[in-house]
């Protein structure tokens, strides 16, 4: 908190045999209680091997904890990587809970996972952004720079510029 952070990204624990969602909810509830009143919002990022790996599980856990300081870091590519149709299907489960957004895309072909070009992949990021805006999201959009998974694309700096230009174009089209 001494760095002025208002949002802290967390994860929902690695799936472990014999440990159920109720334990995850209990633990995240304790963490949320610890940060209450600090001005920090915790956002759970979906991850393939974790309990919250889909929009449905994210929404269910965040709603069960029922704390204003626990929200969602929506990363549609991570949800797609976990085998779900991130947008629009899984996004519907987290509407109104999103407090941060990671932007990258995903191709399910068994070889690549974080495809860096926002204009290609399994997730329709342009439509996703339109829906986030329509649903009242006005927070940060973080462009993730996962070019190391994509050797046939631009180097990391140029790729970041490219996706910034794509994102800027998309956002200006919706005005």
mmCIF file with all atom_site columns, C-alpha atoms in Angstrom:
data_model
loop_
_atom_site.group_PDB
_atom_site.id
_atom_site.type_symbol
_atom_site.label_atom_id
_atom_site.label_alt_id
_atom_site.label_comp_id
_atom_site.label_asym_id
_atom_site.label_entity_id
_atom_site.label_seq_id
_atom_site.pdbx_PDB_ins_code
_atom_site.Cartn_x
_atom_site.Cartn_y
_atom_site.Cartn_z
_atom_site.occupancy
_atom_site.B_iso_or_equiv
_atom_site.pdbx_formal_charge
_atom_site.auth_seq_id
_atom_site.auth_comp_id
_atom_site.auth_asym_id
_atom_site.auth_atom_id
_atom_site.pdbx_PDB_model_num
ATOM 1   C CA . UNK A 1 1   ? 0.000   0.000   0.000   1.00 0.00 ? 1   UNK A CA 1
ATOM 2   C CA . UNK A 1 2   ? 2.976   2.304   0.471   1.00 0.00 ? 2   UNK A CA 1
ATOM 3   C CA . UNK A 1 3   ? 3.312   2.383   -3.323  1.00 0.00 ? 3   UNK A CA 1
ATOM 4   C CA . UNK A 1 4   ? -0.160  3.884   -3.697  1.00 0.00 ? 4   UNK A CA 1
ATOM 5   C CA . UNK A 1 5   ? -1.656  0.774   -5.282  1.00 0.00 ? 5   UNK A CA 1
ATOM 6   C CA . UNK A 1 6   ? -5.438  0.745   -5.364  1.00 0.00 ? 6   UNK A CA 1
ATOM 7   C CA . UNK A 1 7   ? -5.809  -2.627  -7.109  1.00 0.00 ? 7   UNK A CA 1
ATOM 8   C CA . UNK A 1 8   ? -3.924  -5.821  -6.282  1.00 0.00 ? 8   UNK A CA 1
ATOM 9   C CA . UNK A 1 9   ? -4.212  -8.872  -8.520  1.00 0.00 ? 9   UNK A CA 1
ATOM 10  C CA . UNK A 1 10  ? -4.509  -12.197 -6.709  1.00 0.00 ? 10  UNK A CA 1
ATOM 11  C CA . UNK A 1 11  ? -5.180  -15.797 -7.698  1.00 0.00 ? 11  UNK A CA 1
ATOM 12  C CA . UNK A 1 12  ? -7.668  -18.285 -6.323  1.00 0.00 ? 12  UNK A CA 1
ATOM 13  C CA . UNK A 1 13  ? -5.389  -21.136 -5.235  1.00 0.00 ? 13  UNK A CA 1
ATOM 14  C CA . UNK A 1 14  ? -4.202  -24.050 -7.329  1.00 0.00 ? 14  UNK A CA 1
ATOM 15  C CA . UNK A 1 15  ? -6.746  -26.853 -7.662  1.00 0.00 ? 15  UNK A CA 1
ATOM 16  C CA . UNK A 1 16  ? -5.854  -29.515 -5.115  1.00 0.00 ? 16  UNK A CA 1
ATOM 17  C CA . UNK A 1 17  ? -7.444  -32.896 -4.588  1.00 0.00 ? 17  UNK A CA 1
ATOM 18  C CA . UNK A 1 18  ? -9.631  -32.912 -1.502  1.00 0.00 ? 18  UNK A CA 1
ATOM 19  C CA . UNK A 1 19  ? -9.907  -29.111 -1.331  1.00 0.00 ? 19  UNK A CA 1
ATOM 20  C CA . UNK A 1 20  ? -13.248 -27.733 -2.390  1.00 0.00 ? 20  UNK A CA 1
ATOM 21  C CA . UNK A 1 21  ? -14.601 -24.391 -3.434  1.00 0.00 ? 21  UNK A CA 1
ATOM 22  C CA . UNK A 1 22  ? -15.997 -23.710 0.039   1.00 0.00 ? 22  UNK A CA 1
ATOM 23  C CA . UNK A 1 23  ? -12.424 -23.652 1.418   1.00 0.00 ? 23  UNK A CA 1
ATOM 24  C CA . UNK A 1 24  ? -11.407 -21.214 -1.342  1.00 0.00 ? 24  UNK A CA 1
ATOM 25  C CA . UNK A 1 25  ? -14.366 -18.963 -0.511  1.00 0.00 ? 25  UNK A CA 1
ATOM 26  C CA . UNK A 1 26  ? -13.494 -19.086 3.194   1.00 0.00 ? 26  UNK A CA 1
ATOM 27  C CA . UNK A 1 27  ? -9.823  -18.206 2.582   1.00 0.00 ? 27  UNK A CA 1
ATOM 28  C CA . UNK A 1 28  ? -10.600 -15.393 0.137   1.00 0.00 ? 28  UNK A CA 1
ATOM 29  C CA . UNK A 1 29  ? -13.157 -14.063 2.609   1.00 0.00 ? 29  UNK A CA 1
ATOM 30  C CA . UNK A 1 30  ? -10.444 -13.870 5.276   1.00 0.00 ? 30  UNK A CA 1
ATOM 31  C CA . UNK A 1 31  ? -8.109  -12.056 2.887   1.00 0.00 ? 31  UNK A CA 1
ATOM 32  C CA . UNK A 1 32  ? -10.867 -9.615  1.891   1.00 0.00 ? 32  UNK A CA 1
ATOM 33  C CA . UNK A 1 33  ? -11.587 -8.932  5.546   1.00 0.00 ? 33  UNK A CA 1
ATOM 34  C CA . UNK A 1 34  ? -7.888  -8.132  6.133   1.00 0.00 ? 34  UNK A CA 1
ATOM 35  C CA . UNK A 1 35  ? -7.807  -5.440  3.415   1.00 0.00 ? 35  UNK A CA 1
ATOM 36  C CA . UNK A 1 36  ? -11.205 -3.913  4.195   1.00 0.00 ? 36  UNK A CA 1
ATOM 37  C CA . UNK A 1 37  ? -10.837 -0.210  4.915   1.00 0.00 ? 37  UNK A CA 1
ATOM 38  C CA . UNK A 1 38  ? -7.372  0.021   3.333   1.00 0.00 ? 38  UNK A CA 1
ATOM 39  C CA . UNK A 1 39  ? -8.528  1.520   0.032   1.00 0.00 ? 39  UNK A CA 1
ATOM 40  C CA . UNK A 1 40  ? -7.296  -1.552  -1.842  1.00 0.00 ? 40  UNK A CA 1
ATOM 41  C CA . UNK A 1 41  ? -9.446  -3.682  -4.114  1.00 0.00 ? 41  UNK A CA 1
ATOM 42  C CA . UNK A 1 42  ? -8.350  -7.281  -4.644  1.00 0.00 ? 42  UNK A CA 1
ATOM 43  C CA . UNK A 1 43  ? -9.049  -8.669  -8.109  1.00 0.00 ? 43  UNK A CA 1
ATOM 44  C CA . UNK A 1 44  ? -8.960  -12.394 -8.832  1.00 0.00 ? 44  UNK A CA 1
ATOM 45  C CA . UNK A 1 45  ? -7.321  -13.332 -12.114 1.00 0.00 ? 45  UNK A CA 1
ATOM 46  C CA . UNK A 1 46  ? -8.618  -16.510 -13.753 1.00 0.00 ? 46  UNK A CA 1
ATOM 47  C CA . UNK A 1 47  ? -5.952  -19.125 -14.386 1.00 0.00 ? 47  UNK A CA 1
ATOM 48  C CA . UNK A 1 48  ? -6.269  -22.556 -15.957 1.00 0.00 ? 48  UNK A CA 1
ATOM 49  C CA . UNK A 1 49  ? -4.954  -24.567 -12.987 1.00 0.00 ? 49  UNK A CA 1
ATOM 50  C CA . UNK A 1 50  ? -6.743  -22.535 -10.293 1.00 0.00 ? 50  UNK A CA 1
ATOM 51  C CA . UNK A 1 51  ? -10.202 -22.803 -8.759  1.00 0.00 ? 51  UNK A CA 1
ATOM 52  C CA . UNK A 1 52  ? -11.365 -19.663 -10.541 1.00 0.00 ? 52  UNK A CA 1
ATOM 53  C CA . UNK A 1 53  ? -10.569 -20.572 -14.145 1.00 0.00 ? 53  UNK A CA 1
ATOM 54  C CA . UNK A 1 54  ? -13.862 -19.558 -15.767 1.00 0.00 ? 54  UNK A CA 1
ATOM 55  C CA . UNK A 1 55  ? -16.302 -16.708 -15.616 1.00 0.00 ? 55  UNK A CA 1
ATOM 56  C CA . UNK A 1 56  ? -18.773 -18.970 -13.889 1.00 0.00 ? 56  UNK A CA 1
ATOM 57  C CA . UNK A 1 57  ? -16.376 -19.979 -11.090 1.00 0.00 ? 57  UNK A CA 1
ATOM 58  C CA . UNK A 1 58  ? -15.086 -16.400 -10.718 1.00 0.00 ? 58  UNK A CA 1
ATOM 59  C CA . UNK A 1 59  ? -18.590 -15.005 -10.432 1.00 0.00 ? 59  UNK A CA 1
ATOM 60  C CA . UNK A 1 60  ? -19.704 -17.703 -8.026  1.00 0.00 ? 60  UNK A CA 1
ATOM 61  C CA . UNK A 1 61  ? -16.705 -17.258 -5.694  1.00 0.00 ? 61  UNK A CA 1
ATOM 62  C CA . UNK A 1 62  ? -16.711 -13.438 -5.703  1.00 0.00 ? 62  UNK A CA 1
ATOM 63  C CA . UNK A 1 63  ? -20.458 -13.334 -5.043  1.00 0.00 ? 63  UNK A CA 1
ATOM 64  C CA . UNK A 1 64  ? -20.137 -15.934 -2.255  1.00 0.00 ? 64  UNK A CA 1
ATOM 65  C CA . UNK A 1 65  ? -17.400 -13.921 -0.515  1.00 0.00 ? 65  UNK A CA 1
ATOM 66  C CA . UNK A 1 66  ? -19.719 -10.915 -0.828  1.00 0.00 ? 66  UNK A CA 1
ATOM 67  C CA . UNK A 1 67  ? -17.173 -8.181  -0.138  1.00 0.00 ? 67  UNK A CA 1
ATOM 68  C CA . UNK A 1 68  ? -16.818 -4.796  -1.824  1.00 0.00 ? 68  UNK A CA 1
ATOM 69  C CA . UNK A 1 69  ? -13.025 -5.244  -1.799  1.00 0.00 ? 69  UNK A CA 1
ATOM 70  C CA . UNK A 1 70  ? -13.016 -8.467  -3.863  1.00 0.00 ? 70  UNK A CA 1
ATOM 71  C CA . UNK A 1 71  ? -13.656 -8.208  -7.598  1.00 0.00 ? 71  UNK A CA 1
ATOM 72  C CA . UNK A 1 72  ? -12.545 -9.708  -10.927 1.00 0.00 ? 72  UNK A CA 1
ATOM 73  C CA . UNK A 1 73  ? -9.505  -9.108  -13.101 1.00 0.00 ? 73  UNK A CA 1
ATOM 74  C CA . UNK A 1 74  ? -11.111 -10.176 -16.392 1.00 0.00 ? 74  UNK A CA 1
ATOM 75  C CA . UNK A 1 75  ? -8.577  -12.007 -18.551 1.00 0.00 ? 75  UNK A CA 1
ATOM 76  C CA . UNK A 1 76  ? -10.599 -13.579 -21.351 1.00 0.00 ? 76  UNK A CA 1
ATOM 77  C CA . UNK A 1 77  ? -7.523  -15.253 -22.875 1.00 0.00 ? 77  UNK A CA 1
ATOM 78  C CA . UNK A 1 78  ? -6.817  -17.108 -19.628 1.00 0.00 ? 78  UNK A CA 1
ATOM 79  C CA . UNK A 1 79  ? -10.433 -18.288 -19.528 1.00 0.00 ? 79  UNK A CA 1
ATOM 80  C CA . UNK A 1 80  ? -10.185 -19.437 -23.163 1.00 0.00 ? 80  UNK A CA 1
ATOM 81  C CA . UNK A 1 81  ? -6.905  -21.211 -22.356 1.00 0.00 ? 81  UNK A CA 1
ATOM 82  C CA . UNK A 1 82  ? -8.757  -23.115 -19.623 1.00 0.00 ? 82  UNK A CA 1
ATOM 83  C CA . UNK A 1 83  ? -11.116 -24.458 -22.284 1.00 0.00 ? 83  UNK A CA 1
ATOM 84  C CA . UNK A 1 84  ? -14.102 -22.139 -21.985 1.00 0.00 ? 84  UNK A CA 1
ATOM 85  C CA . UNK A 1 85  ? -15.772 -19.793 -24.458 1.00 0.00 ? 85  UNK A CA 1
ATOM 86  C CA . UNK A 1 86  ? -14.641 -16.689 -22.616 1.00 0.00 ? 86  UNK A CA 1
ATOM 87  C CA . UNK A 1 87  ? -16.706 -14.212 -24.566 1.00 0.00 ? 87  UNK A CA 1
ATOM 88  C CA . UNK A 1 88  ? -19.594 -13.901 -24.590 1.00 0.00 ? 88  UNK A CA 1
ATOM 89  C CA . UNK A 1 89  ? -20.491 -17.031 -22.598 1.00 0.00 ? 89  UNK A CA 1
ATOM 90  C CA . UNK A 1 90  ? -18.243 -16.843 -19.531 1.00 0.00 ? 90  UNK A CA 1
ATOM 91  C CA . UNK A 1 91  ? -18.160 -13.051 -19.414 1.00 0.00 ? 91  UNK A CA 1
ATOM 92  C CA . UNK A 1 92  ? -21.873 -13.079 -18.633 1.00 0.00 ? 92  UNK A CA 1
ATOM 93  C CA . UNK A 1 93  ? -21.108 -14.608 -15.225 1.00 0.00 ? 93  UNK A CA 1
ATOM 94  C CA . UNK A 1 94  ? -18.860 -11.705 -14.142 1.00 0.00 ? 94  UNK A CA 1
ATOM 95  C CA . UNK A 1 95  ? -20.820 -8.707  -15.435 1.00 0.00 ? 95  UNK A CA 1
ATOM 96  C CA . UNK A 1 96  ? -20.771 -6.008  -12.794 1.00 0.00 ? 96  UNK A CA 1
ATOM 97  C CA . UNK A 1 97  ? -17.829 -7.600  -10.948 1.00 0.00 ? 97  UNK A CA 1
ATOM 98  C CA . UNK A 1 98  ? -14.961 -6.542  -13.225 1.00 0.00 ? 98  UNK A CA 1
ATOM 99  C CA . UNK A 1 99  ? -12.505 -4.048  -11.695 1.00 0.00 ? 99  UNK A CA 1
ATOM 100 C CA . UNK A 1 100 ? -9.475  -4.630  -13.964 1.00 0.00 ? 100 UNK A CA 1
ATOM 101 C CA . UNK A 1 101 ? -8.912  -6.065  -17.453 1.00 0.00 ? 101 UNK A CA 1
ATOM 102 C CA . UNK A 1 102 ? -5.978  -7.894  -19.015 1.00 0.00 ? 102 UNK A CA 1
ATOM 103 C CA . UNK A 1 103 ? -5.854  -7.836  -22.812 1.00 0.00 ? 103 UNK A CA 1
ATOM 104 C CA . UNK A 1 104 ? -4.265  -10.554 -24.890 1.00 0.00 ? 104 UNK A CA 1
ATOM 105 C CA . UNK A 1 105 ? -5.742  -13.233 -27.112 1.00 0.00 ? 105 UNK A CA 1
ATOM 106 C CA . UNK A 1 106 ? -5.586  -16.996 -27.344 1.00 0.00 ? 106 UNK A CA 1
ATOM 107 C CA . UNK A 1 107 ? -5.589  -19.574 -30.117 1.00 0.00 ? 107 UNK A CA 1
ATOM 108 C CA . UNK A 1 108 ? -6.523  -23.139 -29.303 1.00 0.00 ? 108 UNK A CA 1
ATOM 109 C CA . UNK A 1 109 ? -4.231  -25.150 -31.533 1.00 0.00 ? 109 UNK A CA 1
ATOM 110 C CA . UNK A 1 110 ? -2.196  -27.089 -29.013 1.00 0.00 ? 110 UNK A CA 1
ATOM 111 C CA . UNK A 1 111 ? 0.964   -25.068 -29.631 1.00 0.00 ? 111 UNK A CA 1
ATOM 112 C CA . UNK A 1 112 ? 0.314   -21.443 -28.708 1.00 0.00 ? 112 UNK A CA 1
ATOM 113 C CA . UNK A 1 113 ? -1.641  -19.949 -25.915 1.00 0.00 ? 113 UNK A CA 1
ATOM 114 C CA . UNK A 1 114 ? -1.165  -16.228 -25.589 1.00 0.00 ? 114 UNK A CA 1
ATOM 115 C CA . UNK A 1 115 ? -1.365  -14.921 -29.119 1.00 0.00 ? 115 UNK A CA 1
ATOM 116 C CA . UNK A 1 116 ? -0.295  -11.328 -28.936 1.00 0.00 ? 116 UNK A CA 1
ATOM 117 C CA . UNK A 1 117 ? -2.159  -9.752  -31.847 1.00 0.00 ? 117 UNK A CA 1
ATOM 118 C CA . UNK A 1 118 ? -5.464  -8.549  -30.416 1.00 0.00 ? 118 UNK A CA 1
ATOM 119 C CA . UNK A 1 119 ? -7.099  -8.879  -33.840 1.00 0.00 ? 119 UNK A CA 1
ATOM 120 C CA . UNK A 1 120 ? -6.727  -12.659 -34.045 1.00 0.00 ? 120 UNK A CA 1
ATOM 121 C CA . UNK A 1 121 ? -7.596  -15.479 -31.720 1.00 0.00 ? 121 UNK A CA 1
ATOM 122 C CA . UNK A 1 122 ? -10.484 -17.249 -30.047 1.00 0.00 ? 122 UNK A CA 1
ATOM 123 C CA . UNK A 1 123 ? -11.685 -14.180 -28.128 1.00 0.00 ? 123 UNK A CA 1
ATOM 124 C CA . UNK A 1 124 ? -13.485 -11.372 -29.944 1.00 0.00 ? 124 UNK A CA 1
ATOM 125 C CA . UNK A 1 125 ? -11.708 -8.682  -27.939 1.00 0.00 ? 125 UNK A CA 1
ATOM 126 C CA . UNK A 1 126 ? -13.309 -5.830  -29.860 1.00 0.00 ? 126 UNK A CA 1
ATOM 127 C CA . UNK A 1 127 ? -16.823 -7.027  -28.983 1.00 0.00 ? 127 UNK A CA 1
ATOM 128 C CA . UNK A 1 128 ? -15.676 -7.818  -25.435 1.00 0.00 ? 128 UNK A CA 1
ATOM 129 C CA . UNK A 1 129 ? -14.518 -4.223  -24.978 1.00 0.00 ? 129 UNK A CA 1
ATOM 130 C CA . UNK A 1 130 ? -17.808 -2.926  -26.366 1.00 0.00 ? 130 UNK A CA 1
ATOM 131 C CA . UNK A 1 131 ? -19.733 -5.004  -23.813 1.00 0.00 ? 131 UNK A CA 1
ATOM 132 C CA . UNK A 1 132 ? -17.483 -3.983  -20.936 1.00 0.00 ? 132 UNK A CA 1
ATOM 133 C CA . UNK A 1 133 ? -18.150 -0.337  -21.786 1.00 0.00 ? 133 UNK A CA 1
ATOM 134 C CA . UNK A 1 134 ? -21.890 -0.969  -22.208 1.00 0.00 ? 134 UNK A CA 1
ATOM 135 C CA . UNK A 1 135 ? -21.915 -2.685  -18.816 1.00 0.00 ? 135 UNK A CA 1
ATOM 136 C CA . UNK A 1 136 ? -20.357 0.369   -17.139 1.00 0.00 ? 136 UNK A CA 1
ATOM 137 C CA . UNK A 1 137 ? -16.703 -0.646  -16.922 1.00 0.00 ? 137 UNK A CA 1
ATOM 138 C CA . UNK A 1 138 ? -14.485 2.436   -16.926 1.00 0.00 ? 138 UNK A CA 1
ATOM 139 C CA . UNK A 1 139 ? -11.287 1.110   -15.372 1.00 0.00 ? 139 UNK A CA 1
ATOM 140 C CA . UNK A 1 140 ? -7.862  0.125   -16.623 1.00 0.00 ? 140 UNK A CA 1
ATOM 141 C CA . UNK A 1 141 ? -7.112  -1.948  -19.727 1.00 0.00 ? 141 UNK A CA 1
ATOM 142 C CA . UNK A 1 142 ? -3.723  -3.625  -19.415 1.00 0.00 ? 142 UNK A CA 1
ATOM 143 C CA . UNK A 1 143 ? -2.096  -4.818  -22.649 1.00 0.00 ? 143 UNK A CA 1
ATOM 144 C CA . UNK A 1 144 ? -0.192  -7.989  -21.819 1.00 0.00 ? 144 UNK A CA 1
ATOM 145 C CA . UNK A 1 145 ? 3.053   -8.441  -23.691 1.00 0.00 ? 145 UNK A CA 1
ATOM 146 C CA . UNK A 1 146 ? 3.272   -12.197 -24.183 1.00 0.00 ? 146 UNK A CA 1
ATOM 147 C CA . UNK A 1 147 ? 5.192   -12.170 -27.463 1.00 0.00 ? 147 UNK A CA 1
ATOM 148 C CA . UNK A 1 148 ? 7.597   -14.804 -26.210 1.00 0.00 ? 148 UNK A CA 1
ATOM 149 C CA . UNK A 1 149 ? 4.894   -17.335 -27.121 1.00 0.00 ? 149 UNK A CA 1
ATOM 150 C CA . UNK A 1 150 ? 4.658   -16.068 -30.663 1.00 0.00 ? 150 UNK A CA 1
ATOM 151 C CA . UNK A 1 151 ? 7.920   -16.176 -32.622 1.00 0.00 ? 151 UNK A CA 1
ATOM 152 C CA . UNK A 1 152 ? 6.293   -15.231 -35.952 1.00 0.00 ? 152 UNK A CA 1
ATOM 153 C CA . UNK A 1 153 ? 4.980   -11.892 -34.650 1.00 0.00 ? 153 UNK A CA 1
ATOM 154 C CA . UNK A 1 154 ? 6.637   -8.569  -33.924 1.00 0.00 ? 154 UNK A CA 1
ATOM 155 C CA . UNK A 1 155 ? 9.308   -8.104  -31.229 1.00 0.00 ? 155 UNK A CA 1
ATOM 156 C CA . UNK A 1 156 ? 7.887   -7.124  -27.851 1.00 0.00 ? 156 UNK A CA 1
ATOM 157 C CA . UNK A 1 157 ? 8.162   -3.310  -28.136 1.00 0.00 ? 157 UNK A CA 1
ATOM 158 C CA . UNK A 1 158 ? 6.742   -3.169  -31.673 1.00 0.00 ? 158 UNK A CA 1
ATOM 159 C CA . UNK A 1 159 ? 4.035   -5.658  -30.751 1.00 0.00 ? 159 UNK A CA 1
ATOM 160 C CA . UNK A 1 160 ? 3.029   -3.530  -27.770 1.00 0.00 ? 160 UNK A CA 1
ATOM 161 C CA . UNK A 1 161 ? 2.806   -0.468  -30.015 1.00 0.00 ? 161 UNK A CA 1
ATOM 162 C CA . UNK A 1 162 ? 0.777   -2.422  -32.566 1.00 0.00 ? 162 UNK A CA 1
ATOM 163 C CA . UNK A 1 163 ? -1.742  -3.588  -29.951 1.00 0.00 ? 163 UNK A CA 1
ATOM 164 C CA . UNK A 1 164 ? -1.929  -0.102  -28.456 1.00 0.00 ? 164 UNK A CA 1
ATOM 165 C CA . UNK A 1 165 ? -2.824  1.208   -31.932 1.00 0.00 ? 165 UNK A CA 1
ATOM 166 C CA . UNK A 1 166 ? -5.435  -1.539  -32.372 1.00 0.00 ? 166 UNK A CA 1
ATOM 167 C CA . UNK A 1 167 ? -6.918  -0.805  -28.952 1.00 0.00 ? 167 UNK A CA 1
ATOM 168 C CA . UNK A 1 168 ? -6.946  2.960   -29.610 1.00 0.00 ? 168 UNK A CA 1
ATOM 169 C CA . UNK A 1 169 ? -8.680  2.403   -32.953 1.00 0.00 ? 169 UNK A CA 1
ATOM 170 C CA . UNK A 1 170 ? -11.308 0.124   -31.423 1.00 0.00 ? 170 UNK A CA 1
ATOM 171 C CA . UNK A 1 171 ? -12.042 2.527   -28.583 1.00 0.00 ? 171 UNK A CA 1
ATOM 172 C CA . UNK A 1 172 ? -12.354 5.497   -30.962 1.00 0.00 ? 172 UNK A CA 1
ATOM 173 C CA . UNK A 1 173 ? -14.765 3.543   -33.191 1.00 0.00 ? 173 UNK A CA 1
ATOM 174 C CA . UNK A 1 174 ? -17.165 3.145   -30.267 1.00 0.00 ? 174 UNK A CA 1
ATOM 175 C CA . UNK A 1 175 ? -17.480 6.853   -29.506 1.00 0.00 ? 175 UNK A CA 1
#
